[in-house]
Amino acid sequence: MKLSLPSLFATIASSPTTASALPSHAHQNKPAAFYLAGDSTTAAQSAGGGGTLALPPSFLLRKHPNLKPGWGVGFLKTLVNGAIGTDLGYNGATTESFVAGGAWANVIDAVNRAKVDYTPYVTIQFGHNDQKPAANISIEEFSANLKELATEALAAGGMPILVTSISRRNFNSSSLVIEDLAPQRAATIAVATSMNVSYIDLNEASTKYLDSIGSADAATYNRIPTDFTHLNPAGSVLFGAMNGGGGD
């Protein structure tokens, strides 16, 4: 089920949970708890370009002035009415390394601890690193890995939300974004559809927005001038809000 981004944001703002925008089996009358699984485009970025800092976004930006946050930090800033969230993404993560390194176990543990008092949602965004030749992950393996993550989130009592990868800010000679994540986007949507779980098409939303503003303005969201993948704080707020409700 493709989520309407404005309706996701509106339901967070108007009720304790996002249940009206999300699956009907979500628990009622509990605030939402969001756990963000993903790579460096989701994670809080250090000045050196990676890592994860699983702390509230307001604390991160206040205590770490050199922080270059992924969209996850901006997304968590949109939460209201008792909703909470933790960004558990990290630099260089793939659908395989996120599990092998123990980060996914931390997500599942967080879901298990939260589900008594909250309705836990798990956003799952991978693709940037899975597509690299060094990762040696085929699109079929990528799809199978996403399916396994969503299945395990459901089994733990969480509501998985698959998120298509945020677009890179590289443009072709026609002044349009190079859609080099198209295979991963299609695979993510196909897995969500086959499992009847929710997804957010951040790739589509970010691509449309970047196409509309052009390469020069798109570059103003770069972490550093030559980094067309990671975000600066303004980019985190903008693209995080797209995930929370401003991009459909």
PDB file of C-alpha atoms in Angstrom:
ATOM      1  CA  MET A   1       0.000   0.000   0.000  1.00  0.00           C
ATOM      2  CA  LYS A   2       1.517   3.313  -1.081  1.00  0.00           C
ATOM      3  CA  LEU A   3       1.202   5.856   1.666  1.00  0.00           C
ATOM      4  CA  SER A   4      -0.036   9.324   0.898  1.00  0.00           C
ATOM      5  CA  LEU A   5       2.682  11.465   2.416  1.00  0.00           C
ATOM      6  CA  PRO A   6       0.391  14.362   3.412  1.00  0.00           C
ATOM      7  CA  SER A   7      -2.047  11.977   5.080  1.00  0.00           C
ATOM      8  CA  LEU A   8       0.792  10.325   7.008  1.00  0.00           C
ATOM      9  CA  PHE A   9       1.861  13.710   8.348  1.00  0.00           C
ATOM     10  CA  ALA A  10      -1.701  14.801   9.068  1.00  0.00           C
ATOM     11  CA  THR A  11      -2.531  11.716  11.073  1.00  0.00           C
ATOM     12  CA  ILE A  12       0.643  12.019  13.150  1.00  0.00           C
ATOM     13  CA  ALA A  13      -0.357  15.606  13.907  1.00  0.00           C
ATOM     14  CA  SER A  14      -4.017  14.956  14.670  1.00  0.00           C
ATOM     15  CA  SER A  15      -4.051  11.684  16.607  1.00  0.00           C
ATOM     16  CA  PRO A  16      -1.884   9.603  18.940  1.00  0.00           C
ATOM     17  CA  THR A  17      -0.980   7.203  16.136  1.00  0.00           C
ATOM     18  CA  THR A  18      -0.751   7.147  12.376  1.00  0.00           C
ATOM     19  CA  ALA A  19      -3.275   4.312  12.204  1.00  0.00           C
ATOM     20  CA  SER A  20      -5.702   5.971   9.790  1.00  0.00           C
ATOM     21  CA  ALA A  21      -2.988   6.251   7.140  1.00  0.00           C
ATOM     22  CA  LEU A  22      -1.378   2.913   7.896  1.00  0.00           C
ATOM     23  CA  PRO A  23      -2.519  -0.717   8.108  1.00  0.00           C
ATOM     24  CA  SER A  24      -5.821  -1.376   9.851  1.00  0.00           C
ATOM     25  CA  HIS A  25      -4.249  -3.861  12.249  1.00  0.00           C
ATOM     26  CA  ALA A  26      -2.162  -1.121  13.892  1.00  0.00           C
ATOM     27  CA  HIS A  27      -2.890  -0.722  17.599  1.00  0.00           C
ATOM     28  CA  GLN A  28      -5.289   2.106  18.444  1.00  0.00           C
ATOM     29  CA  ASN A  29      -4.915   4.716  21.188  1.00  0.00           C
ATOM     30  CA  LYS A  30      -1.163   4.422  21.477  1.00  0.00           C
ATOM     31  CA  PRO A  31       1.384   6.987  20.351  1.00  0.00           C
ATOM     32  CA  ALA A  32       3.625   5.977  17.478  1.00  0.00           C
ATOM     33  CA  ALA A  33       7.248   4.918  17.855  1.00  0.00           C
ATOM     34  CA  PHE A  34       9.347   5.083  14.682  1.00  0.00           C
ATOM     35  CA  TYR A  35      12.557   3.095  14.250  1.00  0.00           C
ATOM     36  CA  LEU A  36      14.532   4.018  11.160  1.00  0.00           C
ATOM     37  CA  ALA A  37      16.634   1.326   9.487  1.00  0.00           C
ATOM     38  CA  GLY A  38      18.823   2.356   6.592  1.00  0.00           C
ATOM     39  CA  ASP A  39      22.107   3.592   5.212  1.00  0.00           C
ATOM     40  CA  SER A  40      23.920   6.920   5.533  1.00  0.00           C
ATOM     41  CA  THR A  41      21.211   8.805   3.637  1.00  0.00           C
ATOM     42  CA  THR A  42      18.918   8.019   6.570  1.00  0.00           C
ATOM     43  CA  ALA A  43      21.488   8.221   9.362  1.00  0.00           C
ATOM     44  CA  ALA A  44      22.906  11.154  11.264  1.00  0.00           C
ATOM     45  CA  GLN A  45      26.148  12.096   9.520  1.00  0.00           C
ATOM     46  CA  SER A  46      29.273  13.209  11.338  1.00  0.00           C
ATOM     47  CA  ALA A  47      31.511  15.880   9.849  1.00  0.00           C
ATOM     48  CA  GLY A  48      33.600  13.040   8.452  1.00  0.00           C
ATOM     49  CA  GLY A  49      30.669  11.642   6.533  1.00  0.00           C
ATOM     50  CA  GLY A  50      29.002   8.787   8.321  1.00  0.00           C
ATOM     51  CA  GLY A  51      28.003   6.889  11.393  1.00  0.00           C
ATOM     52  CA  THR A  52      24.903   6.808  13.511  1.00  0.00           C
ATOM     53  CA  LEU A  53      23.933   8.797  16.566  1.00  0.00           C
ATOM     54  CA  ALA A  54      20.755   7.299  18.000  1.00  0.00           C
ATOM     55  CA  LEU A  55      19.675  10.372  19.932  1.00  0.00           C
ATOM     56  CA  PRO A  56      16.733  12.804  19.696  1.00  0.00           C
ATOM     57  CA  PRO A  57      17.130  15.156  16.712  1.00  0.00           C
ATOM     58  CA  SER A  58      16.967  18.331  18.804  1.00  0.00           C
ATOM     59  CA  PHE A  59      19.813  17.044  20.990  1.00  0.00           C
ATOM     60  CA  LEU A  60      21.828  15.990  17.966  1.00  0.00           C
ATOM     61  CA  LEU A  61      21.662  19.371  16.281  1.00  0.00           C
ATOM     62  CA  ARG A  62      22.306  21.275  19.525  1.00  0.00           C
ATOM     63  CA  LYS A  63      25.186  19.173  20.855  1.00  0.00           C
ATOM     64  CA  HIS A  64      26.822  18.302  17.528  1.00  0.00           C
ATOM     65  CA  PRO A  65      27.214  21.564  15.570  1.00  0.00           C
ATOM     66  CA  ASN A  66      29.158  19.796  12.801  1.00  0.00           C
ATOM     67  CA  LEU A  67      26.461  17.181  12.325  1.00  0.00           C
ATOM     68  CA  LYS A  68      25.334  16.565   8.753  1.00  0.00           C
ATOM     69  CA  PRO A  69      22.070  14.697   9.247  1.00  0.00           C
ATOM     70  CA  GLY A  70      20.364  12.290   6.875  1.00  0.00           C
ATOM     71  CA  TRP A  71      16.650  12.601   6.136  1.00  0.00           C
ATOM     72  CA  GLY A  72      15.902  10.566   9.261  1.00  0.00           C
ATOM     73  CA  VAL A  73      16.828  13.401  11.605  1.00  0.00           C
ATOM     74  CA  GLY A  74      14.552  15.779   9.717  1.00  0.00           C
ATOM     75  CA  PHE A  75      11.745  13.227   9.679  1.00  0.00           C
ATOM     76  CA  LEU A  76      11.909  12.686  13.433  1.00  0.00           C
ATOM     77  CA  LYS A  77      11.518  16.431  13.941  1.00  0.00           C
ATOM     78  CA  THR A  78       8.026  16.204  12.396  1.00  0.00           C
ATOM     79  CA  LEU A  79       6.714  13.875  15.115  1.00  0.00           C
ATOM     80  CA  VAL A  80       4.145  15.298  17.536  1.00  0.00           C
ATOM     81  CA  ASN A  81       1.480  14.216  20.033  1.00  0.00           C
ATOM     82  CA  GLY A  82       3.661  11.839  21.983  1.00  0.00           C
ATOM     83  CA  ALA A  83       5.189  10.068  18.987  1.00  0.00           C
ATOM     84  CA  ILE A  84       8.843   9.120  19.428  1.00  0.00           C
ATOM     85  CA  GLY A  85      11.544   7.883  17.119  1.00  0.00           C
ATOM     86  CA  THR A  86      15.138   6.706  16.839  1.00  0.00           C
ATOM     87  CA  ASP A  87      17.375   6.846  13.777  1.00  0.00           C
ATOM     88  CA  LEU A  88      19.287   3.557  13.667  1.00  0.00           C
ATOM     89  CA  GLY A  89      20.737   3.927  10.179  1.00  0.00           C
ATOM     90  CA  TYR A  90      24.477   3.903   9.645  1.00  0.00           C
ATOM     91  CA  ASN A  91      27.085   4.732   7.056  1.00  0.00           C
ATOM     92  CA  GLY A  92      27.699   2.153   4.324  1.00  0.00           C
ATOM     93  CA  ALA A  93      24.860  -0.156   5.331  1.00  0.00           C
ATOM     94  CA  THR A  94      23.342  -2.665   2.931  1.00  0.00           C
ATOM     95  CA  THR A  95      20.439  -5.033   3.446  1.00  0.00           C
ATOM     96  CA  GLU A  96      23.049  -7.654   4.321  1.00  0.00           C
ATOM     97  CA  SER A  97      25.531  -5.722   6.461  1.00  0.00           C
ATOM     98  CA  PHE A  98      22.751  -4.124   8.498  1.00  0.00           C
ATOM     99  CA  VAL A  99      21.769  -7.599   9.652  1.00  0.00           C
ATOM    100  CA  ALA A 100      25.249  -9.094   9.904  1.00  0.00           C
ATOM    101  CA  GLY A 101      26.570  -6.190  11.961  1.00  0.00           C
ATOM    102  CA  GLY A 102      23.800  -6.422  14.546  1.00  0.00           C
ATOM    103  CA  ALA A 103      21.976  -3.183  13.742  1.00  0.00           C
ATOM    104  CA  TRP A 104      18.818  -5.001  12.683  1.00  0.00           C
ATOM    105  CA  ALA A 105      18.770  -6.902  15.977  1.00  0.00           C
ATOM    106  CA  ASN A 106      18.776  -3.512  17.708  1.00  0.00           C
ATOM    107  CA  VAL A 107      15.741  -2.471  15.654  1.00  0.00           C
ATOM    108  CA  ILE A 108      13.825  -5.623  16.580  1.00  0.00           C
ATOM    109  CA  ASP A 109      14.799  -5.218  20.229  1.00  0.00           C
ATOM    110  CA  ALA A 110      13.512  -1.639  20.154  1.00  0.00           C
ATOM    111  CA  VAL A 111      10.205  -2.792  18.655  1.00  0.00           C
ATOM    112  CA  ASN A 112       9.793  -5.456  21.323  1.00  0.00           C
ATOM    113  CA  ARG A 113      10.459  -2.955  24.098  1.00  0.00           C
ATOM    114  CA  ALA A 114       8.169  -0.284  22.658  1.00  0.00           C
ATOM    115  CA  LYS A 115       5.111  -2.269  21.631  1.00  0.00           C
ATOM    116  CA  VAL A 116       3.517  -2.369  25.078  1.00  0.00           C
ATOM    117  CA  ASP A 117       3.157   1.408  25.230  1.00  0.00           C
ATOM    118  CA  TYR A 118       3.502   2.457  21.584  1.00  0.00           C
ATOM    119  CA  THR A 119       2.530   1.427  18.088  1.00  0.00           C
ATOM    120  CA  PRO A 120       5.954   0.680  16.581  1.00  0.00           C
ATOM    121  CA  TYR A 121       6.709   1.455  12.937  1.00  0.00           C
ATOM    122  CA  VAL A 122       9.917   0.437  11.192  1.00  0.00           C
ATOM    123  CA  THR A 123      11.017   2.406   8.144  1.00  0.00           C
ATOM    124  CA  ILE A 124      13.341   0.399   5.906  1.00  0.00           C
ATOM    125  CA  GLN A 125      15.361   2.269   3.267  1.00  0.00           C
ATOM    126  CA  PHE A 126      18.270   0.636   1.464  1.00  0.00           C
ATOM    127  CA  GLY A 127      19.655   0.684  -2.049  1.00  0.00           C
ATOM    128  CA  HIS A 128      22.488   3.202  -2.295  1.00  0.00           C
ATOM    129  CA  ASN A 129      25.100   0.714  -1.143  1.00  0.00           C
ATOM    130  CA  ASP A 130      23.349  -2.489  -2.217  1.00  0.00           C
ATOM    131  CA  GLN A 131      23.684  -1.403  -5.856  1.00  0.00           C
ATOM    132  CA  LYS A 132      27.460  -0.946  -5.676  1.00  0.00           C
ATOM    133  CA  PRO A 133      29.482  -3.721  -7.377  1.00  0.00           C
ATOM    134  CA  ALA A 134      31.566  -4.205  -4.230  1.00  0.00           C
ATOM    135  CA  ALA A 135      28.453  -5.231  -2.289  1.00  0.00           C
ATOM    136  CA  ASN A 136      27.818  -8.121  -4.705  1.00  0.00           C
ATOM    137  CA  ILE A 137      24.070  -8.024  -4.039  1.00  0.00           C
ATOM    138  CA  SER A 138      21.855  -8.823  -7.006  1.00  0.00           C
ATOM    139  CA  ILE A 139      18.479  -7.170  -7.381  1.00  0.00           C
ATOM    140  CA  GLU A 140      16.892 -10.549  -6.603  1.00  0.00           C
ATOM    141  CA  GLU A 141      18.905 -10.808  -3.385  1.00  0.00           C
ATOM    142  CA  PHE A 142      18.057  -7.210  -2.535  1.00  0.00           C
ATOM    143  CA  SER A 143      14.362  -8.003  -2.906  1.00  0.00           C
ATOM    144  CA  ALA A 144      14.634 -11.157  -0.807  1.00  0.00           C
ATOM    145  CA  ASN A 145      16.491  -9.253   1.904  1.00  0.00           C
ATOM    146  CA  LEU A 146      13.852  -6.526   2.038  1.00  0.00           C
ATOM    147  CA  LYS A 147      11.132  -9.141   2.286  1.00  0.00           C
ATOM    148  CA  GLU A 148      12.924 -10.822   5.182  1.00  0.00           C
ATOM    149  CA  LEU A 149      13.334  -7.525   7.041  1.00  0.00           C
ATOM    150  CA  ALA A 150       9.664  -6.659   6.614  1.00  0.00           C
ATOM    151  CA  THR A 151       8.631 -10.160   7.679  1.00  0.00           C
ATOM    152  CA  GLU A 152      10.727  -9.983  10.840  1.00  0.00           C
ATOM    153  CA  ALA A 153       9.406  -6.521  11.699  1.00  0.00           C
ATOM    154  CA  LEU A 154       5.850  -7.845  11.437  1.00  0.00           C
ATOM    155  CA  ALA A 155       6.681 -10.900  13.530  1.00  0.00           C
ATOM    156  CA  ALA A 156       8.070  -8.656  16.278  1.00  0.00           C
ATOM    157  CA  GLY A 157       4.866  -6.620  16.356  1.00  0.00           C
ATOM    158  CA  GLY A 158       6.034  -3.691  14.255  1.00  0.00           C
ATOM    159  CA  MET A 159       4.508  -2.089  11.177  1.00  0.00           C
ATOM    160  CA  PRO A 160       7.113  -2.083   8.379  1.00  0.00           C
ATOM    161  CA  ILE A 161       7.174   0.864   5.993  1.00  0.00           C
ATOM    162  CA  LEU A 162       9.446   0.285   3.009  1.00  0.00           C
ATOM    163  CA  VAL A 163      10.975   3.523   1.748  1.00  0.00           C
ATOM    164  CA  THR A 164      12.429   3.895  -1.733  1.00  0.00           C
ATOM    165  CA  SER A 165      15.922   5.431  -1.729  1.00  0.00           C
ATOM    166  CA  ILE A 166      16.250   9.189  -1.742  1.00  0.00           C
ATOM    167  CA  SER A 167      17.547  10.388  -5.093  1.00  0.00           C
ATOM    168  CA  ARG A 168      21.131  11.446  -5.646  1.00  0.00           C
ATOM    169  CA  ARG A 169      21.498  15.003  -6.908  1.00  0.00           C
ATOM    170  CA  ASN A 170      23.308  14.220 -10.164  1.00  0.00           C
ATOM    171  CA  PHE A 171      21.818  15.596 -13.382  1.00  0.00           C
ATOM    172  CA  ASN A 172      22.067  14.572 -17.033  1.00  0.00           C
ATOM    173  CA  SER A 173      22.524  16.770 -20.103  1.00  0.00           C
ATOM    174  CA  SER A 174      18.763  17.340 -20.216  1.00  0.00           C
ATOM    175  CA  SER A 175      18.885  18.921 -16.735  1.00  0.00           C
ATOM    176  CA  LEU A 176      17.019  16.007 -15.187  1.00  0.00           C
ATOM    177  CA  VAL A 177      18.069  13.850 -12.255  1.00  0.00           C
ATOM    178  CA  ILE A 178      19.921  10.703 -13.274  1.00  0.00           C
ATOM    179  CA  GLU A 179      17.609   7.981 -12.014  1.00  0.00           C
ATOM    180  CA  ASP A 180      20.335   5.492 -11.141  1.00  0.00           C
ATOM    181  CA  LEU A 181      18.322   3.992  -8.281  1.00  0.00           C
ATOM    182  CA  ALA A 182      15.402   2.975 -10.506  1.00  0.00           C
ATOM    183  CA  PRO A 183      15.988  -0.805 -10.142  1.00  0.00           C
ATOM    184  CA  GLN A 184      16.112  -0.555  -6.346  1.00  0.00           C
ATOM    185  CA  ARG A 185      13.021   1.666  -6.330  1.00  0.00           C
ATOM    186  CA  ALA A 186      11.074  -0.808  -8.438  1.00  0.00           C
ATOM    187  CA  ALA A 187      12.194  -3.735  -6.291  1.00  0.00           C
ATOM    188  CA  THR A 188      11.210  -1.974  -3.066  1.00  0.00           C
ATOM    189  CA  ILE A 189       7.741  -1.174  -4.363  1.00  0.00           C
ATOM    190  CA  ALA A 190       7.305  -4.711  -5.698  1.00  0.00           C
ATOM    191  CA  VAL A 191       8.193  -6.246  -2.329  1.00  0.00           C
ATOM    192  CA  ALA A 192       5.819  -3.941  -0.457  1.00  0.00           C
ATOM    193  CA  THR A 193       3.028  -4.655  -2.918  1.00  0.00           C
ATOM    194  CA  SER A 194       3.537  -8.416  -2.813  1.00  0.00           C
ATOM    195  CA  MET A 195       3.462  -8.394   0.992  1.00  0.00           C
ATOM    196  CA  ASN A 196       0.611  -5.886   1.258  1.00  0.00           C
ATOM    197  CA  VAL A 197       2.704  -3.664   3.506  1.00  0.00           C
ATOM    198  CA  SER A 198       3.061   0.086   3.352  1.00  0.00           C
ATOM    199  CA  TYR A 199       5.663   1.978   1.382  1.00  0.00           C
ATOM    200  CA  ILE A 200       6.690   5.580   0.828  1.00  0.00           C
ATOM    201  CA  ASP A 201       8.077   6.501  -2.585  1.00  0.00           C
ATOM    202  CA  LEU A 202      10.721   8.958  -1.409  1.00  0.00           C
ATOM    203  CA  ASN A 203      12.694   8.342  -4.591  1.00  0.00           C
ATOM    204  CA  GLU A 204       9.843   9.576  -6.750  1.00  0.00           C
ATOM    205  CA  ALA A 205       9.096  12.544  -4.490  1.00  0.00           C
ATOM    206  CA  SER A 206      12.727  13.638  -4.233  1.00  0.00           C
ATOM    207  CA  THR A 207      13.351  13.163  -7.961  1.00  0.00           C
ATOM    208  CA  LYS A 208      10.332  15.277  -8.913  1.00  0.00           C
ATOM    209  CA  TYR A 209      11.362  18.008  -6.524  1.00  0.00           C
ATOM    210  CA  LEU A 210      14.974  18.071  -7.706  1.00  0.00           C
ATOM    211  CA  ASP A 211      13.897  18.131 -11.348  1.00  0.00           C
ATOM    212  CA  SER A 212      11.701  21.126 -10.562  1.00  0.00           C
ATOM    213  CA  ILE A 213      14.470  23.204  -8.956  1.00  0.00           C
ATOM    214  CA  GLY A 214      17.416  22.241 -11.158  1.00  0.00           C
ATOM    215  CA  SER A 215      21.000  21.268 -10.454  1.00  0.00           C
ATOM    216  CA  ALA A 216      22.241  24.555  -8.989  1.00  0.00           C
ATOM    217  CA  ASP A 217      19.552  24.762  -6.318  1.00  0.00           C
ATOM    218  CA  ALA A 218      19.717  21.010  -5.716  1.00  0.00           C
ATOM    219  CA  ALA A 219      23.408  21.360  -4.851  1.00  0.00           C
ATOM    220  CA  THR A 220      22.547  23.704  -1.987  1.00  0.00           C
ATOM    221  CA  TYR A 221      21.441  20.605  -0.055  1.00  0.00           C
ATOM    222  CA  ASN A 222      24.831  18.870  -0.412  1.00  0.00           C
ATOM    223  CA  ARG A 223      26.673  17.835   2.747  1.00  0.00           C
ATOM    224  CA  ILE A 224      29.806  19.350   1.210  1.00  0.00           C
ATOM    225  CA  PRO A 225      29.999  20.922  -2.270  1.00  0.00           C
ATOM    226  CA  THR A 226      31.203  17.723  -3.939  1.00  0.00           C
ATOM    227  CA  ASP A 227      28.818  15.333  -2.139  1.00  0.00           C
ATOM    228  CA  PHE A 228      25.676  14.841  -4.217  1.00  0.00           C
ATOM    229  CA  THR A 229      24.363  11.983  -2.068  1.00  0.00           C
ATOM    230  CA  HIS A 230      24.394  13.095   1.575  1.00  0.00           C
ATOM    231  CA  LEU A 231      22.490  16.019   3.039  1.00  0.00           C
ATOM    232  CA  ASN A 232      23.231  19.130   5.040  1.00  0.00           C
ATOM    233  CA  PRO A 233      20.832  20.207   7.825  1.00  0.00           C
ATOM    234  CA  ALA A 234      18.560  22.089   5.413  1.00  0.00           C
ATOM    235  CA  GLY A 235      18.337  19.009   3.211  1.00  0.00           C
ATOM    236  CA  SER A 236      17.558  16.828   6.208  1.00  0.00           C
ATOM    237  CA  VAL A 237      14.630  19.056   7.138  1.00  0.00           C
ATOM    238  CA  LEU A 238      13.315  19.233   3.571  1.00  0.00           C
ATOM    239  CA  PHE A 239      13.572  15.567   2.633  1.00  0.00           C
ATOM    240  CA  GLY A 240      12.650  14.404   6.130  1.00  0.00           C
ATOM    241  CA  ALA A 241       9.441  16.399   5.776  1.00  0.00           C
ATOM    242  CA  MET A 242       8.828  14.665   2.440  1.00  0.00           C
ATOM    243  CA  ASN A 243       8.857  11.369   4.307  1.00  0.00           C
ATOM    244  CA  GLY A 244       6.659  12.815   7.027  1.00  0.00           C
ATOM    245  CA  GLY A 245       4.160  14.463   4.793  1.00  0.00           C
ATOM    246  CA  GLY A 246       5.332  17.082   2.368  1.00  0.00           C
ATOM    247  CA  GLY A 247       6.248  15.222  -0.769  1.00  0.00           C
ATOM    248  CA  ASP A 248       3.190  13.705  -2.410  1.00  0.00           C
TER     249      ASP A 248
END
